[in-house]
Coordinates of C-alpha atoms in Angstrom, one line a residue:
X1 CA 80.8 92.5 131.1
X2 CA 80.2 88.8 131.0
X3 CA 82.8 86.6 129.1
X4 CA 80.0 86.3 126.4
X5 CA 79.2 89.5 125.8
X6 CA 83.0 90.4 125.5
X7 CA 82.9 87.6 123.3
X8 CA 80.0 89.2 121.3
X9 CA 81.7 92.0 121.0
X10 CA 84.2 90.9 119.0
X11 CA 81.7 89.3 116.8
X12 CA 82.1 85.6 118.0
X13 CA 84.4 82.6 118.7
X14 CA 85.0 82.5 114.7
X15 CA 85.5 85.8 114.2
X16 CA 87.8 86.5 117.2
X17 CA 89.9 83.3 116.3
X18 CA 90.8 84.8 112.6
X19 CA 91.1 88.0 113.9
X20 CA 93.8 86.4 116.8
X21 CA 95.6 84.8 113.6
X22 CA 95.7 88.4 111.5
X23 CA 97.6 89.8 114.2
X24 CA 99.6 87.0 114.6
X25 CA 100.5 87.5 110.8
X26 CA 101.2 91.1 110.9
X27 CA 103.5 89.9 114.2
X28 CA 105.5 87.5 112.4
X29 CA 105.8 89.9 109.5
X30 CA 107.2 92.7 112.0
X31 CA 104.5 94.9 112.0
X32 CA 104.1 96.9 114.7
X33 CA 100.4 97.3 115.8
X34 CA 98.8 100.3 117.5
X35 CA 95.2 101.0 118.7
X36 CA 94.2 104.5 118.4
X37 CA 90.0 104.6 119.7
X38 CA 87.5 106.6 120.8
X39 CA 86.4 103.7 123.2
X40 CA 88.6 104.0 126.7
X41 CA 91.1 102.8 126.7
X42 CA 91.7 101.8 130.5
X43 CA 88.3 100.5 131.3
X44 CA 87.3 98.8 127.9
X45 CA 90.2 98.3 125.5
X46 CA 92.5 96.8 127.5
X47 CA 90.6 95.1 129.6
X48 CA 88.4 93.4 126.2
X49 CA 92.3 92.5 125.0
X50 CA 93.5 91.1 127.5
X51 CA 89.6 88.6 128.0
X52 CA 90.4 87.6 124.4
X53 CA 94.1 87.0 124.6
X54 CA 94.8 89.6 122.3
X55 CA 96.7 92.0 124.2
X56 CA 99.9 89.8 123.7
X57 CA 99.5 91.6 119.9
X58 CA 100.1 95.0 121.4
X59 CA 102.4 97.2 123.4
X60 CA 100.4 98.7 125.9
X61 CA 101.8 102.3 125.1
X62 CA 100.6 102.0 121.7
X63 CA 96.7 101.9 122.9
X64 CA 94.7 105.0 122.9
X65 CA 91.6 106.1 123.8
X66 CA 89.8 108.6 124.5
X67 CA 91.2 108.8 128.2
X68 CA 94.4 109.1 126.7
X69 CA 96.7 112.2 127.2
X70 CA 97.4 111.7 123.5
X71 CA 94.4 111.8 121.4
X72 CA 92.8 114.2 124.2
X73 CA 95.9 117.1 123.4
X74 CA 95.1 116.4 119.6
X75 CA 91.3 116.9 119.8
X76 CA 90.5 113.5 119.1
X77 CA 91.3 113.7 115.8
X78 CA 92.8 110.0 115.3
X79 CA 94.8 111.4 112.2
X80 CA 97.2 113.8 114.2
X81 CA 97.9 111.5 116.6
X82 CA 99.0 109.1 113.5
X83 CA 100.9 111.6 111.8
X84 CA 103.2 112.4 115.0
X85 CA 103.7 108.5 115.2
X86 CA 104.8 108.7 111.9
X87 CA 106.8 111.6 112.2
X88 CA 109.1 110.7 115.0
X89 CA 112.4 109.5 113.8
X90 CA 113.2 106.8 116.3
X91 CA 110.9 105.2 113.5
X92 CA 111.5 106.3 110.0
X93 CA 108.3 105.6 108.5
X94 CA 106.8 106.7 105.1
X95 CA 103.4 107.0 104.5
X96 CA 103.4 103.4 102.6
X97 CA 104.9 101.6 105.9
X98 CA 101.5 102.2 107.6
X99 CA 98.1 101.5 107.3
X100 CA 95.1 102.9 109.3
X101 CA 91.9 101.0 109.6
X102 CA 88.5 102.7 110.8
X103 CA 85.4 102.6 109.8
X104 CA 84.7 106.8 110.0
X105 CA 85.5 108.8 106.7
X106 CA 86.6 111.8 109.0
X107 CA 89.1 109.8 111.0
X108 CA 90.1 108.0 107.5
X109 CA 90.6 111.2 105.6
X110 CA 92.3 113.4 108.7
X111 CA 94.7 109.9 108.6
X112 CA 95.0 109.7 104.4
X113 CA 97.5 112.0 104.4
X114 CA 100.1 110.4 106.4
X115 CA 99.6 106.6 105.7
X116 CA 97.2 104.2 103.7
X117 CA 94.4 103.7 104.7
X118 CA 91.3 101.4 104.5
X119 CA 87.7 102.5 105.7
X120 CA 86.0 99.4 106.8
X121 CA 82.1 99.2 105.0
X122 CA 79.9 97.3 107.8
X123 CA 79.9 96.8 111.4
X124 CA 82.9 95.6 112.3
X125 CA 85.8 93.8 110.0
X126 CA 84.3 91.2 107.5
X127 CA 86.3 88.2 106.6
X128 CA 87.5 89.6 103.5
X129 CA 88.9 93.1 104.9
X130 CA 90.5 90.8 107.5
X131 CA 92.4 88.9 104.3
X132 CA 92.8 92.5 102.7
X133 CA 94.3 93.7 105.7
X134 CA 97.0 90.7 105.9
X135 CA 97.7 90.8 101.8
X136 CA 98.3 94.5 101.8
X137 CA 100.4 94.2 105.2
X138 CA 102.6 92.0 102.7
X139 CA 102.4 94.5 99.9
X140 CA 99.6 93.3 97.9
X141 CA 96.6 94.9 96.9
X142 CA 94.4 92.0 95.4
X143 CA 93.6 88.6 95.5
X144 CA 91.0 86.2 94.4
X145 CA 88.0 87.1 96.3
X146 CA 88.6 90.9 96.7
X147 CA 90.2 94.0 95.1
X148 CA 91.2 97.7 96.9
X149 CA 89.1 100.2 95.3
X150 CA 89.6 103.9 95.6
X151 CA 88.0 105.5 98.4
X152 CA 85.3 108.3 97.2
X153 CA 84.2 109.2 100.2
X154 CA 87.7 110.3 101.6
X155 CA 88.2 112.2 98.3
X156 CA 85.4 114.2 98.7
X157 CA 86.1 115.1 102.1
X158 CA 89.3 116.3 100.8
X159 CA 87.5 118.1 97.8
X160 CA 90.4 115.9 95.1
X161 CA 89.0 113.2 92.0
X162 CA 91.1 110.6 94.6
X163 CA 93.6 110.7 97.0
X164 CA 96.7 107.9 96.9
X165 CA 96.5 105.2 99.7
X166 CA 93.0 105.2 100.8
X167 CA 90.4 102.3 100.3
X168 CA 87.9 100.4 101.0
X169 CA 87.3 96.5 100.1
X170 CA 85.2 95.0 97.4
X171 CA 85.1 91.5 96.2
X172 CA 86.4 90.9 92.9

């Protein structure tokens, strides 16, 4: 791929540059920050990372793809692989420590379980899950310009009036 269409990808110069200050954010604030795809790993996501600069954001043994050992012994089922990153002790995470972004209901609701979540709505992170994102990394859930509302479509997955810790965005 060119430089421009990796560019593209990402949704632009603009959108690339706020996404590179998010995950400087969540840096500063300690998070650690995983990938966990269905794109490959070795021949697009690391690659597309390190074009944009943003691999310096992750550890490369915390990207997965779907050429990855990992999610491939777990069926590609994003939420298992989650909930044995959660589960190992060297960590010590509860479910509020962690938050899992995707835009698929099935990979949001086999992930609800063992972290919060947030489905993304469009193509791609708007501007205001990208401030979501950053405020609830900080332990907020609102601000002016947009509220965390209770994720139906994960409920009904799960067959439950709601379940605890999954959203989507919605401005307020």
């Amino acid at each position: 791929m060119t430089p421009q269409e990796i560019l593209a990808n990402f949704g632009g110069r603009q959108r690339l540059q706020r996404l590179g200050r998010l995950l400087q954010a969540l840096t500063e604030a300690g998070c650690e920050l995983f990938i966990v795809s269905i794109g490959f790993r070795d021949s697009c996501i690391l690659p597309h990372l390190h074009a944009t600069g943003l691999a310096q954001y992750f550890h490369t043994e915390n990207v997965y793809g779907q050429d990855s050992r990992e999610l491939q012994d777990r069926g590609f089922v994003k939420g298992r692989l989650i909930a044995d990153i959660m589960a190992d002790p060297k960590r010590g995470w509860a479910p509020q420590d962690a938050l899992f972004v995707d835009d698929s209901v099935r990979h949001v609701e086999s992930a609800a379980e063992n972290c919060e979540v947030i489905r993304v709505q469009g193509n791609g992170l708007s501007v205001l899950e990208l401030d979501a994102i950053e405020a609830v990394a900080r332990g907020h859930r609102s601000a002016e310009g947009w509220r965390l509302h209770p994720d139906e479509a994960v409920a009904a997955l799960k067959q439950r009036p709601s379940v605890q810790g999954a959203w989507y965005v919605i401005p307020s």
